[in-house]
């Protein structure tokens, strides 16, 4: 009885608190697999009582996961090889089933035929999980056929069992979008497995509460497809690329779509549609294909009858051997490596791991095949994780197991990985090329993760737009949550286990100097990309966007070996003597999220300090301007940065940016953008793991122009303060205060100068003013001007979109702007000069008005009176004050705001401290 009480107590402790107050049922679980185990565990947690588990017999001495979980809990487990013979239920099986007294049968995944007298026996009957949106794709290969048929939606159904084949009434259904490169495994792991567990638990509770519907399945749209087996998975080549892609991914990993190459069966895995130009490669004749495939550095390119192409990453031969498709012609060239004494120890540990997984195999020999010995895909995950835990953090991929299934081959692969021999010698870049600005511009467009360019996990892309004419430059990978997690994992591994973490500071500086040189060598191409993607005037991009990026990396490269702590004298308790010192250490993995106004320069401002401090990084460029960041990734690889140190993930702030702010393995996040988003990021960083944050946010920078200034210089500098980089400038003078006696003359001179400005193609060397960054921003600026006019401000010049293709706006001037107006309070982030006058001599009055804002990024003052200048600069509440100049930033001068313009510094020595932590060490001697 004591044992029974302990078992009951253990079960009760697993029930969630709210579960006590719900209606509960006695359940019989009929089925198998890890999915069945998870459904069982979740139902127990919800307080339902599983009175019996009916599953398959042990295979090769290994129990099914569902049986293992139930036996551990003391739940009765029955393992029947079959339920009936010659159409009749086996008496002993029926009696065993009825003995448990179930009120409902739950069939999460079942490969056996269950007799109808068992199905109908319980009070509530039986419910079954099916991985499709019934009545479509009835049958045992529903997930395969969802992909093979090119369905845009996938889903699952929980239905009431009847005497038909997946024809019973629907209890509930769930659906999801099918991503372009989903495989059976990807779709199952992303949606059908986790959501299926939730759906089964919800369905049981609906039945317990008496609320479960029975919706008859319509016959319209019903399909039934048979089980996909290897013999009928051969590829028929006279079809479009998309149909071929769907066929291959619909059979990935089981049973595997195949074709005949050089007289043997070859199975294809890892298909994706090729969206870019076909890369060069070596032809490969394929039986039945009208056009040879191409073995390229990225994989095997295949062609449909519509002229379009797809690519497969991996190939498997008849003997079970799997290789990267890119290595088809060199597959047999790998020599056997001799193991060192240390490597022999690792091999011995791995042999013990194999023996633990393949418990049915008496002795693990060199010829032992992992899968032919009974291992499943879940065993692959276990193998990879156990090796990581027991072999010094050695990180393998699931694909490594599939590509070396025999023990001897697997050990060879592990040894090569330990020696670093499996690393890519050459970076493979799939460019989008354009002939523009008298050069060929080559632009990467994929995510850059762990030293490689790769498509987004789900294959999603988006268009990046040229603001000069509104045309699409190219499609760019749209990073998913999976991609973010991969990038963070790569950065974490590079920091904790990789070469970067062991590298001395001077070597780190050498890499940064090399990267600065490469940026400079490619400055014309980078400036051209910046002009195409962000609308920056080419000459400005060359000097500022790219030029200052080069300077920033050189400046922080010099800091790498000069980061040091200090020795601190402390009180000593005699006769002991103490030494106390501090060390400056990197934080670890840092996330950086940058804006769209200076895409490369903002990247440089933050990432250079981050890398100089010894951190690794995951950077998300602005969604609308990703291209120079991806070109930077290419150059960083050429500079020799180890894989995983720098990762670039283009995509949306709502998906990738939010995940970065919440990620538990990120220790610091640097962000430049709006105040509203900055607040959300700060909140997420605090709630997740209290990660360190630096924020450079919105501004409404005041510029005060006194009547004793040098007026022509004030006009010239004042225009630069507003119109520099099309007004898309974080420190732009958001509001000008002009002393009354010079106000009218100042406005007149400004308008005269604006009329001389040339608006046009940013690649034209004579252009002064290019297009706004993107359509939505242009529309926001036009609304800003409309608000100003409605409130009574005087529109002196501009305020309209330029009548030409693209996102061009006239430089604009407003006067008579009063303190309560929208224009006086809110940032435009565009070419809009907002002018207010102040009374002659009223220094304190204009200071009060200038400081009457929640922002505090920058400010400026023009006067010949040095005492006045110093007084005003002392009183202005801003992170930067410009005196008789504006926009004068330098890599050695710290930059950042106060109040709701954020905190933390970019540039200068202070920026390093944003990416360092201080450790105090005290020793006694």
PDB file of C-alpha atoms in Angstrom, residues 513-760:
ATOM      1  CA  UNK A 513      42.164  46.304 -39.574  1.00  0.00           C
ATOM      2  CA  UNK A 514      41.897  43.834 -42.452  1.00  0.00           C
ATOM      3  CA  UNK A 515      38.140  44.282 -42.539  1.00  0.00           C
ATOM      4  CA  UNK A 516      38.547  48.070 -42.596  1.00  0.00           C
ATOM      5  CA  UNK A 517      40.923  47.699 -45.562  1.00  0.00           C
ATOM      6  CA  UNK A 518      38.399  45.541 -47.419  1.00  0.00           C
ATOM      7  CA  UNK A 519      35.617  48.060 -46.755  1.00  0.00           C
ATOM      8  CA  UNK A 520      37.858  50.759 -48.205  1.00  0.00           C
ATOM      9  CA  UNK A 521      38.856  48.642 -51.206  1.00  0.00           C
ATOM     10  CA  UNK A 522      35.184  48.049 -51.980  1.00  0.00           C
ATOM     11  CA  UNK A 523      33.936  51.524 -51.062  1.00  0.00           C
ATOM     12  CA  UNK A 524      32.618  52.401 -54.530  1.00  0.00           C
ATOM     13  CA  UNK A 525      30.552  49.211 -54.718  1.00  0.00           C
ATOM     14  CA  UNK A 526      29.299  49.674 -51.131  1.00  0.00           C
ATOM     15  CA  UNK A 527      28.353  53.306 -51.807  1.00  0.00           C
ATOM     16  CA  UNK A 528      26.515  52.236 -54.956  1.00  0.00           C
ATOM     17  CA  UNK A 529      24.563  49.579 -53.034  1.00  0.00           C
ATOM     18  CA  UNK A 530      23.758  52.171 -50.359  1.00  0.00           C
ATOM     19  CA  UNK A 531      22.449  54.552 -53.028  1.00  0.00           C
ATOM     20  CA  UNK A 532      20.319  51.805 -54.603  1.00  0.00           C
ATOM     21  CA  UNK A 533      18.904  50.430 -51.352  1.00  0.00           C
ATOM     22  CA  UNK A 534      18.533  53.530 -49.163  1.00  0.00           C
ATOM     23  CA  UNK A 535      18.432  56.414 -51.636  1.00  0.00           C
ATOM     24  CA  UNK A 536      21.602  57.987 -50.218  1.00  0.00           C
ATOM     25  CA  UNK A 537      23.287  60.419 -52.576  1.00  0.00           C
ATOM     26  CA  UNK A 538      26.331  58.551 -53.906  1.00  0.00           C
ATOM     27  CA  UNK A 539      28.896  61.236 -53.085  1.00  0.00           C
ATOM     28  CA  UNK A 540      27.589  61.467 -49.508  1.00  0.00           C
ATOM     29  CA  UNK A 541      27.484  57.684 -49.194  1.00  0.00           C
ATOM     30  CA  UNK A 542      31.096  57.490 -50.343  1.00  0.00           C
ATOM     31  CA  UNK A 543      32.290  60.105 -47.845  1.00  0.00           C
ATOM     32  CA  UNK A 544      30.051  59.489 -44.847  1.00  0.00           C
ATOM     33  CA  UNK A 545      28.112  56.212 -45.014  1.00  0.00           C
ATOM     34  CA  UNK A 546      31.162  54.217 -46.136  1.00  0.00           C
ATOM     35  CA  UNK A 547      34.019  56.543 -45.235  1.00  0.00           C
ATOM     36  CA  UNK A 548      33.088  56.814 -41.568  1.00  0.00           C
ATOM     37  CA  UNK A 549      32.452  53.053 -41.426  1.00  0.00           C
ATOM     38  CA  UNK A 550      36.063  52.481 -42.488  1.00  0.00           C
ATOM     39  CA  UNK A 551      37.318  55.000 -39.909  1.00  0.00           C
ATOM     40  CA  UNK A 552      35.208  53.374 -37.172  1.00  0.00           C
ATOM     41  CA  UNK A 553      36.657  49.907 -37.709  1.00  0.00           C
ATOM     42  CA  UNK A 554      40.208  51.275 -37.806  1.00  0.00           C
ATOM     43  CA  UNK A 555      39.648  53.267 -34.619  1.00  0.00           C
ATOM     44  CA  UNK A 556      38.281  50.313 -32.631  1.00  0.00           C
ATOM     45  CA  UNK A 557      40.849  47.911 -34.115  1.00  0.00           C
ATOM     46  CA  UNK A 558      43.435  50.012 -32.323  1.00  0.00           C
ATOM     47  CA  UNK A 559      41.610  49.596 -29.025  1.00  0.00           C
ATOM     48  CA  UNK A 560      41.650  45.780 -29.035  1.00  0.00           C
ATOM     49  CA  UNK A 561      44.934  45.379 -27.136  1.00  0.00           C
ATOM     50  CA  UNK A 562      44.466  48.458 -24.949  1.00  0.00           C
ATOM     51  CA  UNK A 563      41.444  47.344 -22.931  1.00  0.00           C
ATOM     52  CA  UNK A 564      42.612  47.019 -19.355  1.00  0.00           C
ATOM     53  CA  UNK A 565      41.470  47.056 -15.778  1.00  0.00           C
ATOM     54  CA  UNK A 566      43.181  48.607 -12.801  1.00  0.00           C
ATOM     55  CA  UNK A 567      44.930  47.749  -9.553  1.00  0.00           C
ATOM     56  CA  UNK A 568      43.097  48.933  -6.451  1.00  0.00           C
ATOM     57  CA  UNK A 569      44.659  49.405  -2.998  1.00  0.00           C
ATOM     58  CA  UNK A 570      42.352  48.037  -0.288  1.00  0.00           C
ATOM     59  CA  UNK A 571      42.472  47.861   3.501  1.00  0.00           C
ATOM     60  CA  UNK A 572      44.439  44.834   4.622  1.00  0.00           C
ATOM     61  CA  UNK A 573      43.811  42.819   7.774  1.00  0.00           C
ATOM     62  CA  UNK A 574      47.325  42.254   9.093  1.00  0.00           C
ATOM     63  CA  UNK A 575      49.351  40.101   8.933  1.00  0.00           C
ATOM     64  CA  UNK A 576      47.693  39.186   5.612  1.00  0.00           C
ATOM     65  CA  UNK A 577      48.482  41.029   2.426  1.00  0.00           C
ATOM     66  CA  UNK A 578      46.012  41.444  -0.432  1.00  0.00           C
ATOM     67  CA  UNK A 579      46.035  42.314  -4.092  1.00  0.00           C
ATOM     68  CA  UNK A 580      42.861  43.580  -5.736  1.00  0.00           C
ATOM     69  CA  UNK A 581      42.548  44.256  -9.435  1.00  0.00           C
ATOM     70  CA  UNK A 582      39.797  44.535 -12.051  1.00  0.00           C
ATOM     71  CA  UNK A 583      39.523  42.877 -15.427  1.00  0.00           C
ATOM     72  CA  UNK A 584      37.480  44.047 -18.396  1.00  0.00           C
ATOM     73  CA  UNK A 585      35.835  41.063 -20.051  1.00  0.00           C
ATOM     74  CA  UNK A 586      33.512  40.627 -23.050  1.00  0.00           C
ATOM     75  CA  UNK A 587      29.840  40.003 -22.355  1.00  0.00           C
ATOM     76  CA  UNK A 588      29.276  37.120 -24.765  1.00  0.00           C
ATOM     77  CA  UNK A 589      26.680  37.077 -27.532  1.00  0.00           C
ATOM     78  CA  UNK A 590      25.434  40.561 -28.397  1.00  0.00           C
ATOM     79  CA  UNK A 591      22.467  41.519 -30.559  1.00  0.00           C
ATOM     80  CA  UNK A 592      22.522  44.665 -32.673  1.00  0.00           C
ATOM     81  CA  UNK A 593      19.461  46.144 -34.377  1.00  0.00           C
ATOM     82  CA  UNK A 594      20.154  49.028 -36.728  1.00  0.00           C
ATOM     83  CA  UNK A 595      17.989  51.603 -38.564  1.00  0.00           C
ATOM     84  CA  UNK A 596      17.553  52.355 -42.251  1.00  0.00           C
ATOM     85  CA  UNK A 597      18.966  55.890 -42.523  1.00  0.00           C
ATOM     86  CA  UNK A 598      22.697  54.979 -42.381  1.00  0.00           C
ATOM     87  CA  UNK A 599      22.644  51.210 -42.925  1.00  0.00           C
ATOM     88  CA  UNK A 600      26.381  50.498 -43.029  1.00  0.00           C
ATOM     89  CA  UNK A 601      27.552  53.330 -40.788  1.00  0.00           C
ATOM     90  CA  UNK A 602      25.170  52.383 -37.948  1.00  0.00           C
ATOM     91  CA  UNK A 603      26.349  48.783 -38.335  1.00  0.00           C
ATOM     92  CA  UNK A 604      29.947  49.955 -37.979  1.00  0.00           C
ATOM     93  CA  UNK A 605      29.297  52.244 -35.002  1.00  0.00           C
ATOM     94  CA  UNK A 606      27.944  49.383 -32.925  1.00  0.00           C
ATOM     95  CA  UNK A 607      29.580  46.228 -34.256  1.00  0.00           C
ATOM     96  CA  UNK A 608      33.146  47.610 -34.272  1.00  0.00           C
ATOM     97  CA  UNK A 609      33.051  48.344 -30.523  1.00  0.00           C
ATOM     98  CA  UNK A 610      31.286  45.027 -29.898  1.00  0.00           C
ATOM     99  CA  UNK A 611      33.938  43.019 -31.758  1.00  0.00           C
ATOM    100  CA  UNK A 612      36.874  44.992 -30.343  1.00  0.00           C
ATOM    101  CA  UNK A 613      35.669  44.042 -26.866  1.00  0.00           C
ATOM    102  CA  UNK A 614      35.798  40.358 -27.872  1.00  0.00           C
ATOM    103  CA  UNK A 615      32.095  39.599 -28.203  1.00  0.00           C
ATOM    104  CA  UNK A 616      30.283  37.762 -30.977  1.00  0.00           C
ATOM    105  CA  UNK A 617      27.220  39.263 -32.582  1.00  0.00           C
ATOM    106  CA  UNK A 618      23.906  38.705 -34.308  1.00  0.00           C
ATOM    107  CA  UNK A 619      22.881  41.779 -36.280  1.00  0.00           C
ATOM    108  CA  UNK A 620      19.477  42.552 -37.758  1.00  0.00           C
ATOM    109  CA  UNK A 621      19.584  45.270 -40.410  1.00  0.00           C
ATOM    110  CA  UNK A 622      16.500  47.360 -41.085  1.00  0.00           C
ATOM    111  CA  UNK A 623      14.022  45.392 -43.175  1.00  0.00           C
ATOM    112  CA  UNK A 624      14.030  48.006 -45.959  1.00  0.00           C
ATOM    113  CA  UNK A 625      17.846  48.333 -46.237  1.00  0.00           C
ATOM    114  CA  UNK A 626      19.547  44.951 -45.768  1.00  0.00           C
ATOM    115  CA  UNK A 627      21.999  44.874 -48.673  1.00  0.00           C
ATOM    116  CA  UNK A 628      25.130  46.628 -47.371  1.00  0.00           C
ATOM    117  CA  UNK A 629      24.930  44.586 -44.153  1.00  0.00           C
ATOM    118  CA  UNK A 630      24.968  41.382 -46.206  1.00  0.00           C
ATOM    119  CA  UNK A 631      27.867  42.682 -48.317  1.00  0.00           C
ATOM    120  CA  UNK A 632      29.640  43.472 -45.032  1.00  0.00           C
ATOM    121  CA  UNK A 633      29.105  39.838 -43.996  1.00  0.00           C
ATOM    122  CA  UNK A 634      30.847  38.677 -47.168  1.00  0.00           C
ATOM    123  CA  UNK A 635      33.799  41.001 -46.534  1.00  0.00           C
ATOM    124  CA  UNK A 636      34.080  39.911 -42.900  1.00  0.00           C
ATOM    125  CA  UNK A 637      34.479  36.319 -44.058  1.00  0.00           C
ATOM    126  CA  UNK A 638      37.157  37.355 -46.562  1.00  0.00           C
ATOM    127  CA  UNK A 639      38.920  39.221 -43.767  1.00  0.00           C
ATOM    128  CA  UNK A 640      39.243  35.925 -41.905  1.00  0.00           C
ATOM    129  CA  UNK A 641      36.715  36.298 -39.088  1.00  0.00           C
ATOM    130  CA  UNK A 642      35.963  32.811 -37.741  1.00  0.00           C
ATOM    131  CA  UNK A 643      32.536  31.383 -38.486  1.00  0.00           C
ATOM    132  CA  UNK A 644      29.828  32.315 -36.012  1.00  0.00           C
ATOM    133  CA  UNK A 645      31.470  35.551 -34.859  1.00  0.00           C
ATOM    134  CA  UNK A 646      29.353  37.727 -37.169  1.00  0.00           C
ATOM    135  CA  UNK A 647      25.813  36.716 -38.135  1.00  0.00           C
ATOM    136  CA  UNK A 648      23.419  38.855 -40.211  1.00  0.00           C
ATOM    137  CA  UNK A 649      19.685  38.092 -40.230  1.00  0.00           C
ATOM    138  CA  UNK A 650      17.527  40.271 -42.518  1.00  0.00           C
ATOM    139  CA  UNK A 651      13.825  40.362 -41.724  1.00  0.00           C
ATOM    140  CA  UNK A 652      11.198  42.141 -39.675  1.00  0.00           C
ATOM    141  CA  UNK A 653      11.520  43.738 -36.278  1.00  0.00           C
ATOM    142  CA  UNK A 654       8.338  42.053 -35.113  1.00  0.00           C
ATOM    143  CA  UNK A 655       9.767  38.582 -35.732  1.00  0.00           C
ATOM    144  CA  UNK A 656      13.580  38.626 -35.730  1.00  0.00           C
ATOM    145  CA  UNK A 657      14.022  41.771 -33.633  1.00  0.00           C
ATOM    146  CA  UNK A 658      11.563  40.672 -30.979  1.00  0.00           C
ATOM    147  CA  UNK A 659      13.174  37.239 -30.722  1.00  0.00           C
ATOM    148  CA  UNK A 660      16.593  38.844 -30.237  1.00  0.00           C
ATOM    149  CA  UNK A 661      15.281  40.999 -27.388  1.00  0.00           C
ATOM    150  CA  UNK A 662      13.751  37.940 -25.714  1.00  0.00           C
ATOM    151  CA  UNK A 663      16.519  35.416 -26.363  1.00  0.00           C
ATOM    152  CA  UNK A 664      17.973  33.956 -23.148  1.00  0.00           C
ATOM    153  CA  UNK A 665      21.488  33.485 -24.580  1.00  0.00           C
ATOM    154  CA  UNK A 666      21.984  37.115 -25.627  1.00  0.00           C
ATOM    155  CA  UNK A 667      23.736  39.214 -22.979  1.00  0.00           C
ATOM    156  CA  UNK A 668      23.591  42.666 -24.580  1.00  0.00           C
ATOM    157  CA  UNK A 669      21.355  44.393 -27.114  1.00  0.00           C
ATOM    158  CA  UNK A 670      22.270  47.609 -28.893  1.00  0.00           C
ATOM    159  CA  UNK A 671      19.435  49.358 -30.722  1.00  0.00           C
ATOM    160  CA  UNK A 672      19.029  52.487 -32.815  1.00  0.00           C
ATOM    161  CA  UNK A 673      15.487  53.438 -33.780  1.00  0.00           C
ATOM    162  CA  UNK A 674      12.283  54.969 -32.497  1.00  0.00           C
ATOM    163  CA  UNK A 675      11.578  55.662 -28.836  1.00  0.00           C
ATOM    164  CA  UNK A 676       8.402  53.566 -28.900  1.00  0.00           C
ATOM    165  CA  UNK A 677      10.230  50.471 -30.162  1.00  0.00           C
ATOM    166  CA  UNK A 678      13.128  51.171 -27.806  1.00  0.00           C
ATOM    167  CA  UNK A 679      10.761  50.996 -24.837  1.00  0.00           C
ATOM    168  CA  UNK A 680       9.366  47.666 -26.025  1.00  0.00           C
ATOM    169  CA  UNK A 681      12.877  46.277 -26.500  1.00  0.00           C
ATOM    170  CA  UNK A 682      13.933  47.429 -23.045  1.00  0.00           C
ATOM    171  CA  UNK A 683      10.904  45.747 -21.510  1.00  0.00           C
ATOM    172  CA  UNK A 684      11.548  42.468 -23.356  1.00  0.00           C
ATOM    173  CA  UNK A 685      15.238  42.522 -22.419  1.00  0.00           C
ATOM    174  CA  UNK A 686      14.336  43.004 -18.760  1.00  0.00           C
ATOM    175  CA  UNK A 687      11.646  40.330 -18.609  1.00  0.00           C
ATOM    176  CA  UNK A 688      13.684  37.707 -20.490  1.00  0.00           C
ATOM    177  CA  UNK A 689      17.090  37.636 -18.798  1.00  0.00           C
ATOM    178  CA  UNK A 690      17.842  41.208 -17.723  1.00  0.00           C
ATOM    179  CA  UNK A 691      20.258  41.658 -20.621  1.00  0.00           C
ATOM    180  CA  UNK A 692      22.299  44.827 -20.854  1.00  0.00           C
ATOM    181  CA  UNK A 693      20.822  47.455 -23.194  1.00  0.00           C
ATOM    182  CA  UNK A 694      21.995  50.586 -24.976  1.00  0.00           C
ATOM    183  CA  UNK A 695      19.456  52.680 -26.868  1.00  0.00           C
ATOM    184  CA  UNK A 696      19.876  55.511 -29.361  1.00  0.00           C
ATOM    185  CA  UNK A 697      16.320  56.678 -29.949  1.00  0.00           C
ATOM    186  CA  UNK A 698      14.268  59.553 -31.342  1.00  0.00           C
ATOM    187  CA  UNK A 699      15.231  63.198 -31.253  1.00  0.00           C
ATOM    188  CA  UNK A 700      13.850  66.701 -31.607  1.00  0.00           C
ATOM    189  CA  UNK A 701      17.182  68.462 -31.563  1.00  0.00           C
ATOM    190  CA  UNK A 702      16.952  72.247 -31.035  1.00  0.00           C
ATOM    191  CA  UNK A 703      19.238  74.617 -32.955  1.00  0.00           C
ATOM    192  CA  UNK A 704      19.408  78.164 -31.504  1.00  0.00           C
ATOM    193  CA  UNK A 705      20.591  80.912 -33.858  1.00  0.00           C
ATOM    194  CA  UNK A 706      21.421  84.225 -32.166  1.00  0.00           C
ATOM    195  CA  UNK A 707      21.536  87.559 -33.971  1.00  0.00           C
ATOM    196  CA  UNK A 708      25.271  87.929 -33.337  1.00  0.00           C
ATOM    197  CA  UNK A 709      26.086  84.852 -35.412  1.00  0.00           C
ATOM    198  CA  UNK A 710      27.884  84.725 -38.730  1.00  0.00           C
ATOM    199  CA  UNK A 711      24.608  84.634 -40.668  1.00  0.00           C
ATOM    200  CA  UNK A 712      25.741  83.066 -43.959  1.00  0.00           C
ATOM    201  CA  UNK A 713      27.480  80.270 -42.070  1.00  0.00           C
ATOM    202  CA  UNK A 714      24.416  79.787 -39.871  1.00  0.00           C
ATOM    203  CA  UNK A 715      22.236  79.504 -42.998  1.00  0.00           C
ATOM    204  CA  UNK A 716      24.588  76.993 -44.606  1.00  0.00           C
ATOM    205  CA  UNK A 717      25.048  74.958 -41.441  1.00  0.00           C
ATOM    206  CA  UNK A 718      21.375  75.237 -40.515  1.00  0.00           C
ATOM    207  CA  UNK A 719      20.379  73.767 -43.871  1.00  0.00           C
ATOM    208  CA  UNK A 720      22.855  70.943 -43.370  1.00  0.00           C
ATOM    209  CA  UNK A 721      21.429  70.392 -39.892  1.00  0.00           C
ATOM    210  CA  UNK A 722      17.992  69.757 -41.444  1.00  0.00           C
ATOM    211  CA  UNK A 723      18.507  68.530 -45.023  1.00  0.00           C
ATOM    212  CA  UNK A 724      21.674  66.404 -44.627  1.00  0.00           C
ATOM    213  CA  UNK A 725      20.979  62.866 -45.888  1.00  0.00           C
ATOM    214  CA  UNK A 726      17.471  63.998 -46.989  1.00  0.00           C
ATOM    215  CA  UNK A 727      16.644  64.835 -43.371  1.00  0.00           C
ATOM    216  CA  UNK A 728      16.875  61.132 -42.462  1.00  0.00           C
ATOM    217  CA  UNK A 729      19.357  61.907 -39.739  1.00  0.00           C
ATOM    218  CA  UNK A 730      18.956  61.032 -36.077  1.00  0.00           C
ATOM    219  CA  UNK A 731      20.576  64.289 -34.898  1.00  0.00           C
ATOM    220  CA  UNK A 732      18.824  66.480 -37.482  1.00  0.00           C
ATOM    221  CA  UNK A 733      17.784  69.869 -36.118  1.00  0.00           C
ATOM    222  CA  UNK A 734      14.127  69.176 -35.497  1.00  0.00           C
ATOM    223  CA  UNK A 735      13.409  72.740 -34.503  1.00  0.00           C
ATOM    224  CA  UNK A 736      15.242  75.982 -35.240  1.00  0.00           C
ATOM    225  CA  UNK A 737      14.922  78.951 -32.855  1.00  0.00           C
ATOM    226  CA  UNK A 738      15.952  82.119 -34.712  1.00  0.00           C
ATOM    227  CA  UNK A 739      16.322  85.443 -32.899  1.00  0.00           C
ATOM    228  CA  UNK A 740      13.621  87.881 -33.984  1.00  0.00           C
ATOM    229  CA  UNK A 741      15.870  90.563 -35.499  1.00  0.00           C
ATOM    230  CA  UNK A 742      17.408  88.173 -38.074  1.00  0.00           C
ATOM    231  CA  UNK A 743      14.445  85.800 -38.497  1.00  0.00           C
ATOM    232  CA  UNK A 744      13.082  87.098 -41.797  1.00  0.00           C
ATOM    233  CA  UNK A 745      16.503  87.459 -43.415  1.00  0.00           C
ATOM    234  CA  UNK A 746      17.448  83.962 -42.302  1.00  0.00           C
ATOM    235  CA  UNK A 747      14.271  82.468 -43.831  1.00  0.00           C
ATOM    236  CA  UNK A 748      14.774  84.371 -47.093  1.00  0.00           C
ATOM    237  CA  UNK A 749      18.347  83.152 -47.465  1.00  0.00           C
ATOM    238  CA  UNK A 750      17.329  79.543 -46.680  1.00  0.00           C
ATOM    239  CA  UNK A 751      14.635  79.551 -49.369  1.00  0.00           C
ATOM    240  CA  UNK A 752      17.074  81.029 -51.893  1.00  0.00           C
ATOM    241  CA  UNK A 753      19.547  78.245 -51.194  1.00  0.00           C
ATOM    242  CA  UNK A 754      16.874  75.509 -51.369  1.00  0.00           C
ATOM    243  CA  UNK A 755      15.934  76.664 -54.856  1.00  0.00           C
ATOM    244  CA  UNK A 756      19.521  75.968 -55.946  1.00  0.00           C
ATOM    245  CA  UNK A 757      19.415  72.350 -54.707  1.00  0.00           C
ATOM    246  CA  UNK A 758      19.252  69.678 -57.378  1.00  0.00           C
ATOM    247  CA  UNK A 759      16.759  66.895 -56.644  1.00  0.00           C
ATOM    248  CA  UNK A 760      17.337  63.700 -58.591  1.00  0.00           C
TER     249      UNK A 760
END
